Backbone as JSON, one array per atom type, in Angstrom:
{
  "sequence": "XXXXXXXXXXXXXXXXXXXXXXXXXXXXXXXXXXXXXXXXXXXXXXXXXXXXXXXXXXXXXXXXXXXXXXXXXXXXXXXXXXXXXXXXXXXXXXXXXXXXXXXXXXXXXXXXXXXXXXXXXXXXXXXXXXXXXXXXXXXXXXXXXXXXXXXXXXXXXXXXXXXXXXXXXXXXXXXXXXXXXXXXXXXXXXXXXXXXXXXXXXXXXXXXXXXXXXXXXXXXXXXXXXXXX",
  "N": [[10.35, 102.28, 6.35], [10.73, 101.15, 9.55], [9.4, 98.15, 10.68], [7.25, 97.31, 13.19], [7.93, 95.08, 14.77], [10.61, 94.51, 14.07], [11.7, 96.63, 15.59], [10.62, 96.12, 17.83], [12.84, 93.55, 18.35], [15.07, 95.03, 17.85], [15.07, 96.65, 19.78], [15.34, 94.61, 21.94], [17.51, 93.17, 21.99], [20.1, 94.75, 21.62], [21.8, 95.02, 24.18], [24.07, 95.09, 26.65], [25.95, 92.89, 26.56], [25.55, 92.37, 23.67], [26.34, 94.55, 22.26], [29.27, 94.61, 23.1], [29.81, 92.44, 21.59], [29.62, 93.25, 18.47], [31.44, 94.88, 19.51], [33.71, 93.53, 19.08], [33.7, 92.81, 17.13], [34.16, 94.36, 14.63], [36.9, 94.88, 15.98], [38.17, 92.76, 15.38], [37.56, 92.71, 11.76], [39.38, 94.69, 11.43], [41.54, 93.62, 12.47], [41.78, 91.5, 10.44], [42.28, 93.17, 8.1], [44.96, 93.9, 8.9], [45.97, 91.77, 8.63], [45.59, 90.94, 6.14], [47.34, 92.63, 4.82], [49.88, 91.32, 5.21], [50.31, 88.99, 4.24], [51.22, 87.28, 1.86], [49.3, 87.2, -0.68], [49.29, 86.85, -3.71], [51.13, 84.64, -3.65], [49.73, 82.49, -2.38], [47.34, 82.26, -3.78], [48.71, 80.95, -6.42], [50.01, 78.59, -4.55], [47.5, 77.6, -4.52], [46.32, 77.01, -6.73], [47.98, 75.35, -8.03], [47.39, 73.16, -6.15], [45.89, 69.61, -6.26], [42.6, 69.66, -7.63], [40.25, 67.44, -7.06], [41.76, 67.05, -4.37], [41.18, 68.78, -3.23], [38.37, 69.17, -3.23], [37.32, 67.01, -1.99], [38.44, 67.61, 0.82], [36.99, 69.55, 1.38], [33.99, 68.44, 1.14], [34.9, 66.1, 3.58], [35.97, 66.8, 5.66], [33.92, 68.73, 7.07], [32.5, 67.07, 8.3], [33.66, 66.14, 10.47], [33.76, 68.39, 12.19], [35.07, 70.56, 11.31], [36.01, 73.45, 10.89], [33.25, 75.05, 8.3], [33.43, 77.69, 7.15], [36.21, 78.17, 6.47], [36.3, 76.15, 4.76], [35.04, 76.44, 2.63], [36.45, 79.07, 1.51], [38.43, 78.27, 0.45], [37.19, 76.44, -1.22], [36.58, 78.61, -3.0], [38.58, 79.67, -3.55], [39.93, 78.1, -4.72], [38.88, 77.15, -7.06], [37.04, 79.44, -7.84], [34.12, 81.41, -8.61], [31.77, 80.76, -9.78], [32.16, 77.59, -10.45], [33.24, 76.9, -8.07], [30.92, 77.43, -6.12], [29.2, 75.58, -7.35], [30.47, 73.27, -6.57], [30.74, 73.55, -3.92], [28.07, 73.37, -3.24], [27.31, 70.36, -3.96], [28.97, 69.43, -2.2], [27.64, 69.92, 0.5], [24.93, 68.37, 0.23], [26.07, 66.05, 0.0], [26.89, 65.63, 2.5], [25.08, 65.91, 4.09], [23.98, 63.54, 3.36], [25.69, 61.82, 4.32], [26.32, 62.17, 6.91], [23.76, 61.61, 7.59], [23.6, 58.65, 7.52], [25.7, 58.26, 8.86], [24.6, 59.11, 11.65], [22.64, 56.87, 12.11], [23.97, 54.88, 11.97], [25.71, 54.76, 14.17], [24.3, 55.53, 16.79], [24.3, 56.31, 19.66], [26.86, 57.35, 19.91], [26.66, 59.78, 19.0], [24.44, 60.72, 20.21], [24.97, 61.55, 22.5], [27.65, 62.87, 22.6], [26.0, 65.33, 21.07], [23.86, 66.19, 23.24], [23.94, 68.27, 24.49], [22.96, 70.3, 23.34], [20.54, 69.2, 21.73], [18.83, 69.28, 24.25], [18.13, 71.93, 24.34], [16.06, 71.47, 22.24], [12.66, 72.57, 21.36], [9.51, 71.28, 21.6], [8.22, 69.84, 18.81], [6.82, 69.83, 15.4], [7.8, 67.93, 12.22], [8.83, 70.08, 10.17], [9.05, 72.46, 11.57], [10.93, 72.04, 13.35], [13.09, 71.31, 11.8], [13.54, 73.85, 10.87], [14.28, 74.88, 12.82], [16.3, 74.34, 13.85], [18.39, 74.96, 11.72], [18.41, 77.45, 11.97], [19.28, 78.12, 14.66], [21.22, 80.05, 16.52], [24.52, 80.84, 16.58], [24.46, 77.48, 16.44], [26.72, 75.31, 15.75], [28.27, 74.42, 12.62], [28.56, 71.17, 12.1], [26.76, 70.22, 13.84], [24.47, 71.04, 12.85], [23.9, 69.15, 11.16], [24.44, 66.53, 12.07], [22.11, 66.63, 14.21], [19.32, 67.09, 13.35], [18.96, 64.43, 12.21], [19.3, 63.07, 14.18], [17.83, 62.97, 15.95], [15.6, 62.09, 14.89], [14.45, 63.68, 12.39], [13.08, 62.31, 9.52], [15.47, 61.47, 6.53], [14.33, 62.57, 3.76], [12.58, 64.9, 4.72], [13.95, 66.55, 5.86], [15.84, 67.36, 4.61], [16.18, 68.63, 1.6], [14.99, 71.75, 2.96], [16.8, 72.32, 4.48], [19.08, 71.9, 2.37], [18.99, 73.93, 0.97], [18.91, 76.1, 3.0], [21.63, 75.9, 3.64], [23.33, 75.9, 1.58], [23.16, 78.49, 0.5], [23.62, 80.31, 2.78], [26.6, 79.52, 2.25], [27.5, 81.11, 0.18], [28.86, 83.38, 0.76], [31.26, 82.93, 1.57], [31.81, 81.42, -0.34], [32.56, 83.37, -2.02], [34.06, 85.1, -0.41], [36.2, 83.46, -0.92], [37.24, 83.78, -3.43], [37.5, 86.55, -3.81], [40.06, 86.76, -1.99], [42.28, 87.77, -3.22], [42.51, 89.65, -3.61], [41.65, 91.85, -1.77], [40.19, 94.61, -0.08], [40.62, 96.99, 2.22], [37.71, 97.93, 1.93], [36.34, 96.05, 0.98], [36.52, 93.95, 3.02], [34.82, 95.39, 4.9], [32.85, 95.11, 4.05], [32.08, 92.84, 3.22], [31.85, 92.08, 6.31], [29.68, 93.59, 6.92], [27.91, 92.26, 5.9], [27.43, 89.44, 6.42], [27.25, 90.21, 9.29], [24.49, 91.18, 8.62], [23.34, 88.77, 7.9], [23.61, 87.16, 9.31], [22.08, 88.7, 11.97], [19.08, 88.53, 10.03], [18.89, 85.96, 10.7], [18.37, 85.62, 13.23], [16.61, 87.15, 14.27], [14.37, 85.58, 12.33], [14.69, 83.32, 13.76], [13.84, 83.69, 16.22], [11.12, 84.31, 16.16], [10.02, 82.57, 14.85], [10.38, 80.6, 17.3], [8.78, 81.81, 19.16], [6.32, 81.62, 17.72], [6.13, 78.71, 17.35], [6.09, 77.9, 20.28], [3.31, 78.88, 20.96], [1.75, 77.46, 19.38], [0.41, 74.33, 19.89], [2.39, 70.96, 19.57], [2.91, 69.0, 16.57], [1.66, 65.74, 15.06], [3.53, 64.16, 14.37], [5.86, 64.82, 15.75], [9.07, 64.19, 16.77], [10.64, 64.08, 19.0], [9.7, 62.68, 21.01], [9.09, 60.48, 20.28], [12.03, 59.72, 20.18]],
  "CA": [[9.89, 102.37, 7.74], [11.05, 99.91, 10.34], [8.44, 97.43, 11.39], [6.88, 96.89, 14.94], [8.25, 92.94, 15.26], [12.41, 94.58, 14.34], [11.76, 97.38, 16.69], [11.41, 95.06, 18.95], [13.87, 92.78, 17.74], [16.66, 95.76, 18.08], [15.25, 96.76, 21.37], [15.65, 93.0, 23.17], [19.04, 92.53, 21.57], [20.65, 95.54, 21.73], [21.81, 94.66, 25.08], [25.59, 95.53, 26.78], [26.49, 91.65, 25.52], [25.62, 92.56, 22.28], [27.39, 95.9, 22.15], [31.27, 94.03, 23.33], [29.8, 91.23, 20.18], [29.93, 94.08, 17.88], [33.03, 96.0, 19.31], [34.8, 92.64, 19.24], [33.84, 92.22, 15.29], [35.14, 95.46, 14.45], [38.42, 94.38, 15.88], [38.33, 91.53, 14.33], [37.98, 93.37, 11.25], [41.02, 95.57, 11.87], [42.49, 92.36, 12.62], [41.96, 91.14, 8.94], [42.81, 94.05, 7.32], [46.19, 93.88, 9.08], [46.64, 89.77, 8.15], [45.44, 91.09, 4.55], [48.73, 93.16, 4.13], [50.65, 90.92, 5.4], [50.54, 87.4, 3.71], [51.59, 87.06, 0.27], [48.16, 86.82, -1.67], [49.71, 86.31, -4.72], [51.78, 82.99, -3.87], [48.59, 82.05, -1.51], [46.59, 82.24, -5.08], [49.51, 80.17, -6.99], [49.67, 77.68, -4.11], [45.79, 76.7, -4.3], [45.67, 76.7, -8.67], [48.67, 73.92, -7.93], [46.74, 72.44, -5.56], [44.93, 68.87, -6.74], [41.19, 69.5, -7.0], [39.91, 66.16, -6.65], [42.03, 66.08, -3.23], [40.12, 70.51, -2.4], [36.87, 69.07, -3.15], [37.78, 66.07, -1.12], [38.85, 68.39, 2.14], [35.7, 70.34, 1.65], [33.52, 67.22, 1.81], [34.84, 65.2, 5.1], [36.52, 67.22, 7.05], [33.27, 69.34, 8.29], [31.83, 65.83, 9.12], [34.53, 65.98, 11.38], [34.11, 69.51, 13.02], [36.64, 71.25, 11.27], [35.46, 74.97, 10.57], [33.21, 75.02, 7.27], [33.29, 78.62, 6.58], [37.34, 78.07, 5.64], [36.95, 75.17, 3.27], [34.24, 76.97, 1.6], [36.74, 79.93, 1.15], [39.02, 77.49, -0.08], [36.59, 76.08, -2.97], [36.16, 80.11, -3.48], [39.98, 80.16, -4.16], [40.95, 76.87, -5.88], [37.74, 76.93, -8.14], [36.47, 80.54, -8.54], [32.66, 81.62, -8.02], [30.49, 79.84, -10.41], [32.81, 76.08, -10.07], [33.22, 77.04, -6.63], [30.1, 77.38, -5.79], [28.55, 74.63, -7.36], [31.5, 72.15, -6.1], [30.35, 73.44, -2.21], [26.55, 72.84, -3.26], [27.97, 69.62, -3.88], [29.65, 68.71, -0.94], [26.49, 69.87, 1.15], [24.68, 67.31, -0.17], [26.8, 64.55, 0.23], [27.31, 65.77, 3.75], [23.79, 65.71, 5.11], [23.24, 62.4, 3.73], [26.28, 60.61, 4.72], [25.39, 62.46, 8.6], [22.26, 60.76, 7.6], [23.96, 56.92, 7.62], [26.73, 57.8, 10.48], [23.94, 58.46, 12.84], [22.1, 55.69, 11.66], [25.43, 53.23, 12.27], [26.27, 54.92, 15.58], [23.12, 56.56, 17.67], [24.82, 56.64, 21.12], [28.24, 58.35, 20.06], [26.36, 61.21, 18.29], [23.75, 61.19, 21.36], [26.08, 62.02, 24.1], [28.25, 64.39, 21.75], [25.12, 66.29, 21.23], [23.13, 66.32, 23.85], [23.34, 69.48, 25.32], [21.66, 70.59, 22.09], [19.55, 68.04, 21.96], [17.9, 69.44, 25.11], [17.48, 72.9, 23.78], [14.65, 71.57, 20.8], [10.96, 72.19, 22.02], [8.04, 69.49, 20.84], [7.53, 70.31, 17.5], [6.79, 69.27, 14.05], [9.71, 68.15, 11.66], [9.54, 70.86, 9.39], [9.71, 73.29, 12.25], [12.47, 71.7, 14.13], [14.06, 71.71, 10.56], [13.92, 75.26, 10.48], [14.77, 75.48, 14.2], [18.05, 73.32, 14.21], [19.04, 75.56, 10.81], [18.41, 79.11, 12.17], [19.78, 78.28, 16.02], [22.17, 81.45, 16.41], [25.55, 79.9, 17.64], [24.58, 76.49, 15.92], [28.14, 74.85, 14.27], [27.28, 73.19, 11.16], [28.63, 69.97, 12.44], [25.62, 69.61, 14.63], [23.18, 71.02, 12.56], [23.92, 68.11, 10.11], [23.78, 65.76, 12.84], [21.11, 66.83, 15.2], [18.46, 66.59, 12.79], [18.81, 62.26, 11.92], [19.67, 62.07, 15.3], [16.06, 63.35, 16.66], [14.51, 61.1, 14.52], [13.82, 63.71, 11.42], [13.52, 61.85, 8.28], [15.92, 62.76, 5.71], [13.41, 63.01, 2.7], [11.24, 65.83, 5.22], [14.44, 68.07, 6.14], [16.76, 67.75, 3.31], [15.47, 70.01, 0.99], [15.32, 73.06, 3.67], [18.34, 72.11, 5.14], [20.0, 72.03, 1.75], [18.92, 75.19, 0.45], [19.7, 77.45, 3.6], [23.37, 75.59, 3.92], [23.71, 76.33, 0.11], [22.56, 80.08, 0.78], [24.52, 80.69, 3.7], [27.81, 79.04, 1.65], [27.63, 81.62, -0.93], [29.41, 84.02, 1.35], [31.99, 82.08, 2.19], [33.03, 81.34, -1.44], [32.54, 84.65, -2.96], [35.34, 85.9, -0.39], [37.83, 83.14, -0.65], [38.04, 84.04, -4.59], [38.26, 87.76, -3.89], [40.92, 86.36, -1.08], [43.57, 87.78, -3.76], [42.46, 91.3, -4.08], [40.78, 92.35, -0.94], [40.86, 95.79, -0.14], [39.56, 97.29, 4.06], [36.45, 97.99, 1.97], [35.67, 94.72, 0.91], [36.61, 93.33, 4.41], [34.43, 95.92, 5.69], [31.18, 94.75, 3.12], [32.1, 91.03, 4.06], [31.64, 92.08, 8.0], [28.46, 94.08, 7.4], [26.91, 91.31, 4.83], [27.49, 88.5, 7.77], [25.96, 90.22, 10.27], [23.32, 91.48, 8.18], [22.64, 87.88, 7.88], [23.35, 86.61, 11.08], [20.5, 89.13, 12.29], [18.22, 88.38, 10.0], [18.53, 84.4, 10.87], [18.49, 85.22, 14.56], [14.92, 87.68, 13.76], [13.4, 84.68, 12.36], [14.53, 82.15, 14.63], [12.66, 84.43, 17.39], [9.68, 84.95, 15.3], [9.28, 81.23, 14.85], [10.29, 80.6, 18.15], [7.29, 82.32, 19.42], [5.24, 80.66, 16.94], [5.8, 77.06, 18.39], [5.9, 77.9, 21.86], [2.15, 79.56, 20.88], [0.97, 76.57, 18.95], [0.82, 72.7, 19.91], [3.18, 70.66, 18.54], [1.96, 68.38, 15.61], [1.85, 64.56, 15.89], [5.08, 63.51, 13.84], [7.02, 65.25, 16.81], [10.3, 63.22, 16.47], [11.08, 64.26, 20.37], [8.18, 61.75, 21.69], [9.61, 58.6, 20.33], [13.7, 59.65, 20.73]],
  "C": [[10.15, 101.05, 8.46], [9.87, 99.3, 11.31], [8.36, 97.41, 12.77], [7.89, 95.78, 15.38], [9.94, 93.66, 15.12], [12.41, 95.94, 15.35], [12.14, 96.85, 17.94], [11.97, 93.73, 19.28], [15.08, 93.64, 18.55], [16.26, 96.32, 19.64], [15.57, 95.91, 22.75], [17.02, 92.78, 22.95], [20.4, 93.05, 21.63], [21.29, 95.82, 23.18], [23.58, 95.35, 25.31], [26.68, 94.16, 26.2], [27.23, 91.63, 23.8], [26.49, 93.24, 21.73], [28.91, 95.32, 22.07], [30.95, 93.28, 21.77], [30.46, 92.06, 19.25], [30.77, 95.11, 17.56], [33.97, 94.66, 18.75], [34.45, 92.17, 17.34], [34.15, 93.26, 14.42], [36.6, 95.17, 14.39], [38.52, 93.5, 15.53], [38.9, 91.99, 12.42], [38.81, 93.79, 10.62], [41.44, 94.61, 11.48], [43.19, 91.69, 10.97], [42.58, 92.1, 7.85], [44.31, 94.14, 7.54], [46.61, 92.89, 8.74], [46.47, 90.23, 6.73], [47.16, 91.75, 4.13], [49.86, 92.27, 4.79], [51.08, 89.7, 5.22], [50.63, 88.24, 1.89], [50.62, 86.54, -0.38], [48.3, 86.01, -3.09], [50.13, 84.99, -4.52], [51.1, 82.37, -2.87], [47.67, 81.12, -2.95], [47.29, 80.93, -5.98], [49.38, 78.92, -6.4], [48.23, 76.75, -4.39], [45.62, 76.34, -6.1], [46.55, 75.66, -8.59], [48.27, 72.35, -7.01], [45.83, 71.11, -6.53], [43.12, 69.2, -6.64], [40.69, 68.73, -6.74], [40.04, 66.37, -4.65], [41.17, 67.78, -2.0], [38.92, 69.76, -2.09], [36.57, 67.81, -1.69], [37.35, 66.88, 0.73], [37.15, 69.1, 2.39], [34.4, 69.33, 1.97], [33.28, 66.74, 2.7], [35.21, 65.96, 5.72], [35.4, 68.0, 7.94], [32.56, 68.44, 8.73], [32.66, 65.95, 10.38], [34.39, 67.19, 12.8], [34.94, 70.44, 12.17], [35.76, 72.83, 10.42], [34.86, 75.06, 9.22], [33.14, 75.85, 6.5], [35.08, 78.67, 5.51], [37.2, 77.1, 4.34], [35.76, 75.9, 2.09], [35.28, 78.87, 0.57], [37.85, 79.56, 0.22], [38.62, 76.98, -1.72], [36.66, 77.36, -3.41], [37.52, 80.5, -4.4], [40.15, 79.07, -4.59], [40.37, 76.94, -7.08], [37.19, 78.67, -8.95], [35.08, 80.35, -7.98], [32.47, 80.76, -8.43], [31.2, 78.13, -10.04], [32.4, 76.51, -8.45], [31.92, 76.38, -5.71], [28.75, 75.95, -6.04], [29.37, 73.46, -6.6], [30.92, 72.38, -4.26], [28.45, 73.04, -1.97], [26.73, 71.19, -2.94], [27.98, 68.79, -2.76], [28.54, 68.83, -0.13], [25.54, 69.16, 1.36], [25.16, 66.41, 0.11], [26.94, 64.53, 1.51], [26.08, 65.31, 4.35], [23.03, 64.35, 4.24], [24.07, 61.24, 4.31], [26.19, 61.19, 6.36], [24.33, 61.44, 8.95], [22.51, 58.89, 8.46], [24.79, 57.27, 8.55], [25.68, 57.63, 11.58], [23.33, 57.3, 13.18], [23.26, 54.31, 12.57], [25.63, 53.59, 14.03], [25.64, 56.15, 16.4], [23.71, 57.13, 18.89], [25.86, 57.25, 21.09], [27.27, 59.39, 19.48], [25.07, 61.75, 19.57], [24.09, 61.62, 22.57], [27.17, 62.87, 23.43], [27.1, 65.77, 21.44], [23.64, 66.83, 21.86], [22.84, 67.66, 24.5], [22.4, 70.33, 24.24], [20.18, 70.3, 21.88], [18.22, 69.2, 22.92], [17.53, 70.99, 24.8], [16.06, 72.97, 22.89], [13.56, 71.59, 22.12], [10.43, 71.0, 20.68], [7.96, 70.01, 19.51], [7.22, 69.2, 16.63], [7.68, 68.58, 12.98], [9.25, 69.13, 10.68], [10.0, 71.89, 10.35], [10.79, 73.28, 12.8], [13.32, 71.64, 13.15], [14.62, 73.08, 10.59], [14.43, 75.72, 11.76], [15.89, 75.13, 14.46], [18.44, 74.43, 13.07], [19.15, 76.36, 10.97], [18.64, 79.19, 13.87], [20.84, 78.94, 15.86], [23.19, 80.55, 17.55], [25.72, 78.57, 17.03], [26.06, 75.93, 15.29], [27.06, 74.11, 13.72], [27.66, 71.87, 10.98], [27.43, 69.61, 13.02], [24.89, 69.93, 14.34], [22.68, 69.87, 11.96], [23.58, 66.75, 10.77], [22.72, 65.64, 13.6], [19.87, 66.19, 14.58], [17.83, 65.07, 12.66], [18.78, 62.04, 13.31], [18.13, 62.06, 16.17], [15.04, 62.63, 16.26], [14.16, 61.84, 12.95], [13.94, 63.23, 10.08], [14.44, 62.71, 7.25], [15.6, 63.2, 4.46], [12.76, 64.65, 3.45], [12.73, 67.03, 5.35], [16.05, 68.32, 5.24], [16.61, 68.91, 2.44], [15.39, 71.4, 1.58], [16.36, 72.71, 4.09], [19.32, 72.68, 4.04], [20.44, 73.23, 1.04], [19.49, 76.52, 1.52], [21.07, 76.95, 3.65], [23.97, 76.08, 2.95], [23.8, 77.86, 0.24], [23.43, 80.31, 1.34], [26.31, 80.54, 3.21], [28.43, 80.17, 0.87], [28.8, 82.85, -0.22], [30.78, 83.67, 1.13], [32.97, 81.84, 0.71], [33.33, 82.11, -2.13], [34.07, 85.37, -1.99], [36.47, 85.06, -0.4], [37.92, 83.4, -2.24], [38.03, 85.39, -4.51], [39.42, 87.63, -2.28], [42.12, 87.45, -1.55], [43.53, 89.2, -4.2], [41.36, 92.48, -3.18], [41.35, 93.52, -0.78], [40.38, 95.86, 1.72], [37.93, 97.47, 3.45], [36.03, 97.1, 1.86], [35.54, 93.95, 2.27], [35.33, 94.18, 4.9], [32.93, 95.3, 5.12], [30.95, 93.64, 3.93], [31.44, 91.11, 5.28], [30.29, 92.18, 8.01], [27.01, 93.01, 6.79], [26.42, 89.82, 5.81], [26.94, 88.9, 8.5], [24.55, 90.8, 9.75], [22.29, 90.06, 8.45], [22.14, 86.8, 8.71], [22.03, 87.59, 11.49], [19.77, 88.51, 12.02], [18.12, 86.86, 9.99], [18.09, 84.3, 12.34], [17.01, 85.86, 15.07], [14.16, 86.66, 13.69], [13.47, 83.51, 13.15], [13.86, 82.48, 15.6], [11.35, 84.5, 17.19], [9.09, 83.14, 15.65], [8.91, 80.36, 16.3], [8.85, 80.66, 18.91], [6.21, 81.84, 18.84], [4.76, 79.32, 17.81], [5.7, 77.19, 19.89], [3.77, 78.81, 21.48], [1.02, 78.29, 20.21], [1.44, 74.8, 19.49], [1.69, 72.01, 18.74], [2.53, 69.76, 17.79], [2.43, 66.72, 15.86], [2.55, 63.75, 15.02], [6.13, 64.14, 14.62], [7.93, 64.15, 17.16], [11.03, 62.5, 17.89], [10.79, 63.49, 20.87], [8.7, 60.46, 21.17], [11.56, 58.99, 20.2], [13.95, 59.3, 22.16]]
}
């Protein structure tokens, strides 16, 4: 039985916006299923086992410090490494990411404060664990600026490491499970992939509403990070 709170979840969201979101990830889709038959999987597969790992794990590492899309390099560890390596090698990198974020902002406050300011001005007053969980479950968020936003607001990175690291880890798993079935996808698997993503996109964009509503209902607490940034 479908709860009161996703009732009206699917009744606020379900919008004519929403509707094009959902035609346009369909064709998307399509889209993949047509790029699937038409690259050479096999010498895709060959390429990446010749590949250096040192210089994969590497790529997967810095480059989303940089911006650079982190759902590919995670599909990447998925295909150079396999699940279980894979997966631990992008745990890994996650880690190393949100603490060397930690020391760039640290070194250089004012370039990462005027790169992400329009963000910035989205957080309400809160707490840091909430604004932890509110920078990690912002629908739309890149994961360049979740990694930064956080240090840059002020939240320590002992208080939002730990949740941070676990939903980035979580959310990863996707990501590497289809770049090692990269080499034997079928339209159904594409089609799982699609429905498993937005399953999860929903239910991140559910609780970011839920909580939402929470803090806008309760005062914020008095390690609010906002108040001395």
């Amino acid at each position: 039985m479908i709860s009161a709170s996703l009732k009206d979840f699917v009744s606020e969201r379900l919008t004519l916006k929403n509707g094009l979101m959902l035609a346009g990830g369909a064709v998307v889709a399509i889209a993949l299923v047509w790029l699937y038959r038409q690259i050479d999987l096999r010498a895709l597969e060959t390429r990446a086992d010749a590949t250096n790992g040192g210089v994969v794990f590497a790529a997967i590492t810095v480059l989303p410090l940089a911006g650079f899309p982190v759902s590919i390099l995670h599909a990447l560890g998925g295909l150079r490494f396999g699940t279980g390596l894979g997966f631990v090698l992008v745990a890994a990198s996650i880690l190393i990411q949100l603490v060397l974020s930690n020391r760039l902002v640290r070194v250089a406050p004012r370039l990462f404060a005027r790169w992400l300011e329009p963000m910035r001005r989205r957080l309400p007053e809160a707490a840091h664990e909430s604004l932890t969980l509110f920078v990690m479950l912002m629908p739309g968020a890149p994961y360049f600026a979740q990694i930064y936003l956080l240090p840059l607001i002020g939240v320590p990175l002992r208080k939002y490491l730990p949740v941070s690291f676990v939903l980035l880890v979580a959310r990863s798993f996707i990501g590497v499970v289809f770049g090692y079935e990269s080499t034997t996808l079928t339209p159904w698997k594409i089609v799982g992939f699609a429905v498993y993503t937005l399953a999860i996109t929903a239910a991140s964009t559910l609780a970011f509403r839920r909580l939402q509503q929470k803090m806008k209902d309760r005062p914020a607490g008095g390690d609010d990070p906002r108040r001395r940034a």
